[in-house]
């Protein structure tokens, strides 16, 4: 009985590891290729499994992409939730930790959102996560004027300053080091927060 239980546990662990490899494969391919080129055959080859294994585990490309999005969203949520409201330098560092890991993926998805419904859903989820992060870490700055026109403008300013395109502009387009880019974003946020107090 003990040997059978061990075999079942080993099989379950192997199946879990296979699932993780397949999800990691589709996540990597979505970053590297246009969405139509992310085929189940390519995923299987990247994960070093058969196409049948991918189909048996996830059923379809849409279901696989949804599973990969869910796993990625959980990792992003865990990382972004570490930002402490009121600690502006820490919040900027948290944001840059996120963008240094996920920025290129985000930009690749944004470039394809109008062409593919599945990508549009991922992008919309990312926007919602970003807006929720801004509202949480800048709750004090947004609390009093939340329902006013100026409060809506202030929220839009914070969302824009902290956006992945601002990171891209500072890091990729202008070629700033991470430290200098963080200082630039922090300066914009400090100026905005001073003007609201």
Tab-separated table of C-alpha atoms in Angstrom:
chain	number	residue	atom	x	y	z
A	1	UNK	CA	0.000	0.000	0.000
A	2	UNK	CA	2.853	2.340	0.881
A	3	UNK	CA	4.574	1.771	-2.484
A	4	UNK	CA	1.337	2.501	-4.383
A	5	UNK	CA	0.778	5.707	-2.416
A	6	UNK	CA	4.364	6.790	-3.171
A	7	UNK	CA	3.887	6.078	-6.904
A	8	UNK	CA	0.658	8.108	-6.980
A	9	UNK	CA	2.356	11.030	-5.214
A	10	UNK	CA	5.310	10.864	-7.604
A	11	UNK	CA	2.950	10.788	-10.617
A	12	UNK	CA	0.980	13.764	-9.289
A	13	UNK	CA	4.185	15.748	-8.734
A	14	UNK	CA	5.392	14.888	-12.237
A	15	UNK	CA	2.039	15.978	-13.709
A	16	UNK	CA	2.241	19.272	-11.797
A	17	UNK	CA	5.764	19.884	-13.060
A	18	UNK	CA	4.643	19.130	-16.629
A	19	UNK	CA	1.795	21.629	-16.240
A	20	UNK	CA	4.223	24.281	-14.964
A	21	UNK	CA	6.557	23.672	-17.927
A	22	UNK	CA	3.690	24.024	-20.396
A	23	UNK	CA	2.476	27.264	-18.783
A	24	UNK	CA	6.029	28.651	-18.707
A	25	UNK	CA	6.443	27.703	-22.371
A	26	UNK	CA	3.350	29.582	-23.522
A	27	UNK	CA	4.304	32.599	-21.400
A	28	UNK	CA	7.750	32.697	-23.001
A	29	UNK	CA	6.392	32.269	-26.524
A	30	UNK	CA	3.850	35.080	-26.090
A	31	UNK	CA	6.770	37.403	-25.309
A	32	UNK	CA	8.886	36.170	-28.213
A	33	UNK	CA	6.360	35.824	-31.045
A	34	UNK	CA	3.227	37.383	-32.491
A	35	UNK	CA	0.162	35.700	-31.001
A	36	UNK	CA	-0.788	33.665	-34.144
A	37	UNK	CA	2.657	32.040	-34.061
A	38	UNK	CA	2.105	30.797	-30.509
A	39	UNK	CA	0.781	27.422	-31.579
A	40	UNK	CA	0.131	24.425	-29.386
A	41	UNK	CA	2.806	22.575	-31.367
A	42	UNK	CA	5.332	25.317	-30.519
A	43	UNK	CA	4.298	25.189	-26.863
A	44	UNK	CA	4.714	21.401	-26.793
A	45	UNK	CA	8.171	21.648	-28.378
A	46	UNK	CA	9.263	24.369	-25.916
A	47	UNK	CA	7.941	22.402	-22.916
A	48	UNK	CA	9.475	19.170	-24.271
A	49	UNK	CA	6.177	17.302	-24.187
A	50	UNK	CA	3.881	15.918	-26.869
A	51	UNK	CA	1.028	17.883	-28.405
A	52	UNK	CA	-1.331	15.295	-26.914
A	53	UNK	CA	-0.004	16.109	-23.445
A	54	UNK	CA	-0.759	19.802	-23.953
A	55	UNK	CA	-4.256	19.032	-25.266
A	56	UNK	CA	-5.000	16.516	-22.523
A	57	UNK	CA	-3.858	18.976	-19.856
A	58	UNK	CA	-5.380	22.232	-21.171
A	59	UNK	CA	-7.781	21.368	-23.989
A	60	UNK	CA	-7.247	24.364	-26.275
A	61	UNK	CA	-5.003	27.320	-26.938
A	62	UNK	CA	-7.567	29.659	-25.362
A	63	UNK	CA	-7.702	27.564	-22.180
A	64	UNK	CA	-3.914	27.352	-22.040
A	65	UNK	CA	-3.516	31.117	-22.471
A	66	UNK	CA	-6.142	31.661	-19.752
A	67	UNK	CA	-4.227	29.351	-17.390
A	68	UNK	CA	-0.957	31.138	-18.181
A	69	UNK	CA	-2.624	34.517	-17.601
A	70	UNK	CA	-3.991	33.370	-14.255
A	71	UNK	CA	-0.582	32.126	-13.123
A	72	UNK	CA	1.135	35.299	-14.325
A	73	UNK	CA	-1.483	37.523	-12.679
A	74	UNK	CA	-0.989	35.724	-9.356
A	75	UNK	CA	2.772	36.335	-9.533
A	76	UNK	CA	2.259	39.988	-10.464
A	77	UNK	CA	-0.273	40.499	-7.658
A	78	UNK	CA	2.102	38.968	-5.112
A	79	UNK	CA	4.996	41.143	-6.267
A	80	UNK	CA	3.041	44.398	-6.586
A	81	UNK	CA	1.251	43.919	-3.253
A	82	UNK	CA	4.604	44.300	-1.465
A	83	UNK	CA	4.485	48.092	-2.058
A	84	UNK	CA	3.785	49.968	1.188
A	85	UNK	CA	1.409	52.952	0.894
A	86	UNK	CA	3.090	56.171	1.997
A	87	UNK	CA	6.621	54.925	1.183
A	88	UNK	CA	7.054	56.711	-2.136
A	89	UNK	CA	10.647	55.574	-2.855
A	90	UNK	CA	9.677	52.005	-1.925
A	91	UNK	CA	6.618	52.140	-4.179
A	92	UNK	CA	8.737	53.316	-7.122
A	93	UNK	CA	11.279	50.554	-6.442
A	94	UNK	CA	8.433	48.023	-6.329
A	95	UNK	CA	7.090	49.333	-9.620
A	96	UNK	CA	10.516	49.103	-11.270
A	97	UNK	CA	11.021	45.574	-9.915
A	98	UNK	CA	7.796	44.728	-11.714
A	99	UNK	CA	8.625	46.509	-14.973
A	100	UNK	CA	12.168	45.182	-15.169
A	101	UNK	CA	10.669	41.676	-15.054
A	102	UNK	CA	7.351	42.184	-16.874
A	103	UNK	CA	7.742	45.412	-18.884
A	104	UNK	CA	8.755	43.839	-22.182
A	105	UNK	CA	5.927	41.309	-21.896
A	106	UNK	CA	3.444	44.114	-21.217
A	107	UNK	CA	4.645	46.113	-24.210
A	108	UNK	CA	4.426	43.048	-26.481
A	109	UNK	CA	0.844	42.430	-25.347
A	110	UNK	CA	-0.135	46.086	-25.738
A	111	UNK	CA	1.132	46.045	-29.321
A	112	UNK	CA	-1.230	43.158	-30.160
A	113	UNK	CA	-4.338	43.989	-28.129
A	114	UNK	CA	-6.395	45.401	-31.006
A	115	UNK	CA	-5.796	42.386	-33.210
A	116	UNK	CA	-6.569	39.522	-30.829
A	117	UNK	CA	-9.409	39.157	-28.363
A	118	UNK	CA	-7.426	36.865	-26.051
A	119	UNK	CA	-4.618	39.435	-25.822
A	120	UNK	CA	-7.103	42.281	-25.269
A	121	UNK	CA	-8.465	40.400	-22.244
A	122	UNK	CA	-4.948	40.040	-20.793
A	123	UNK	CA	-4.215	43.728	-21.350
A	124	UNK	CA	-7.478	44.772	-19.722
A	125	UNK	CA	-6.662	42.640	-16.698
A	126	UNK	CA	-3.236	44.299	-16.521
A	127	UNK	CA	-4.787	47.761	-16.638
A	128	UNK	CA	-7.150	46.866	-13.814
A	129	UNK	CA	-4.271	45.528	-11.710
A	130	UNK	CA	-2.250	48.704	-12.322
A	131	UNK	CA	-5.178	51.003	-11.455
A	132	UNK	CA	-5.847	49.037	-8.253
A	133	UNK	CA	-2.163	49.325	-7.301
A	134	UNK	CA	-2.237	53.110	-7.843
A	135	UNK	CA	-5.403	53.470	-5.779
A	136	UNK	CA	-3.928	51.392	-2.965
A	137	UNK	CA	-0.485	52.973	-2.717
A	138	UNK	CA	-1.784	56.531	-3.238
A	139	UNK	CA	-4.948	56.118	-1.154
A	140	UNK	CA	-4.027	59.095	1.049
A	141	UNK	CA	-3.407	61.385	-1.927
A	142	UNK	CA	-6.671	60.312	-3.540
A	143	UNK	CA	-8.923	60.033	-0.487
A	144	UNK	CA	-10.271	63.571	-0.149
A	145	UNK	CA	-10.868	64.409	-3.774
A	146	UNK	CA	-11.851	60.945	-5.033
A	147	UNK	CA	-15.273	61.933	-6.412
A	148	UNK	CA	-14.386	65.409	-7.622
A	149	UNK	CA	-13.164	66.363	-11.076
A	150	UNK	CA	-9.745	67.274	-9.673
A	151	UNK	CA	-9.609	63.882	-7.925
A	152	UNK	CA	-10.250	62.082	-11.202
A	153	UNK	CA	-7.520	64.136	-12.849
A	154	UNK	CA	-5.110	63.379	-9.968
A	155	UNK	CA	-5.838	59.650	-10.297
A	156	UNK	CA	-5.228	59.825	-14.061
A	157	UNK	CA	-1.913	61.621	-13.456
A	158	UNK	CA	-0.759	58.961	-10.997
A	159	UNK	CA	-1.789	56.131	-13.324
A	160	UNK	CA	0.077	57.797	-16.220
A	161	UNK	CA	3.278	58.581	-14.310
A	162	UNK	CA	3.447	54.992	-13.041
A	163	UNK	CA	2.539	53.414	-16.398
A	164	UNK	CA	4.677	50.917	-18.300
A	165	UNK	CA	5.025	53.441	-21.142
A	166	UNK	CA	6.664	55.899	-18.733
A	167	UNK	CA	9.071	53.138	-17.702
A	168	UNK	CA	9.733	52.409	-21.395
A	169	UNK	CA	10.334	56.079	-22.137
A	170	UNK	CA	12.792	56.496	-19.276
A	171	UNK	CA	14.615	53.170	-19.557
A	172	UNK	CA	14.461	52.213	-23.228
A	173	UNK	CA	13.891	55.398	-25.237
A	174	UNK	CA	15.986	57.794	-23.125
A	175	UNK	CA	18.476	55.147	-21.998
A	176	UNK	CA	18.495	56.034	-18.296
A	177	UNK	CA	19.966	53.595	-15.832
A	178	UNK	CA	17.424	52.008	-13.544
A	179	UNK	CA	18.570	54.214	-10.633
A	180	UNK	CA	18.235	57.402	-12.690
A	181	UNK	CA	14.888	56.328	-14.124
A	182	UNK	CA	13.610	55.636	-10.607
A	183	UNK	CA	14.797	59.094	-9.513
A	184	UNK	CA	13.022	60.677	-12.480
A	185	UNK	CA	9.728	58.917	-11.720
A	186	UNK	CA	10.050	59.632	-8.000
A	187	UNK	CA	10.609	63.326	-8.748
A	188	UNK	CA	7.441	63.489	-10.857
A	189	UNK	CA	5.428	61.744	-8.153
A	190	UNK	CA	6.818	63.903	-5.354
A	191	UNK	CA	6.003	67.082	-7.288
A	192	UNK	CA	2.471	65.867	-7.941
A	193	UNK	CA	1.912	64.786	-4.333
A	194	UNK	CA	3.248	68.133	-3.024
A	195	UNK	CA	0.839	70.006	-5.268
A	196	UNK	CA	-2.061	67.993	-3.882
A	197	UNK	CA	-1.300	68.655	-0.211
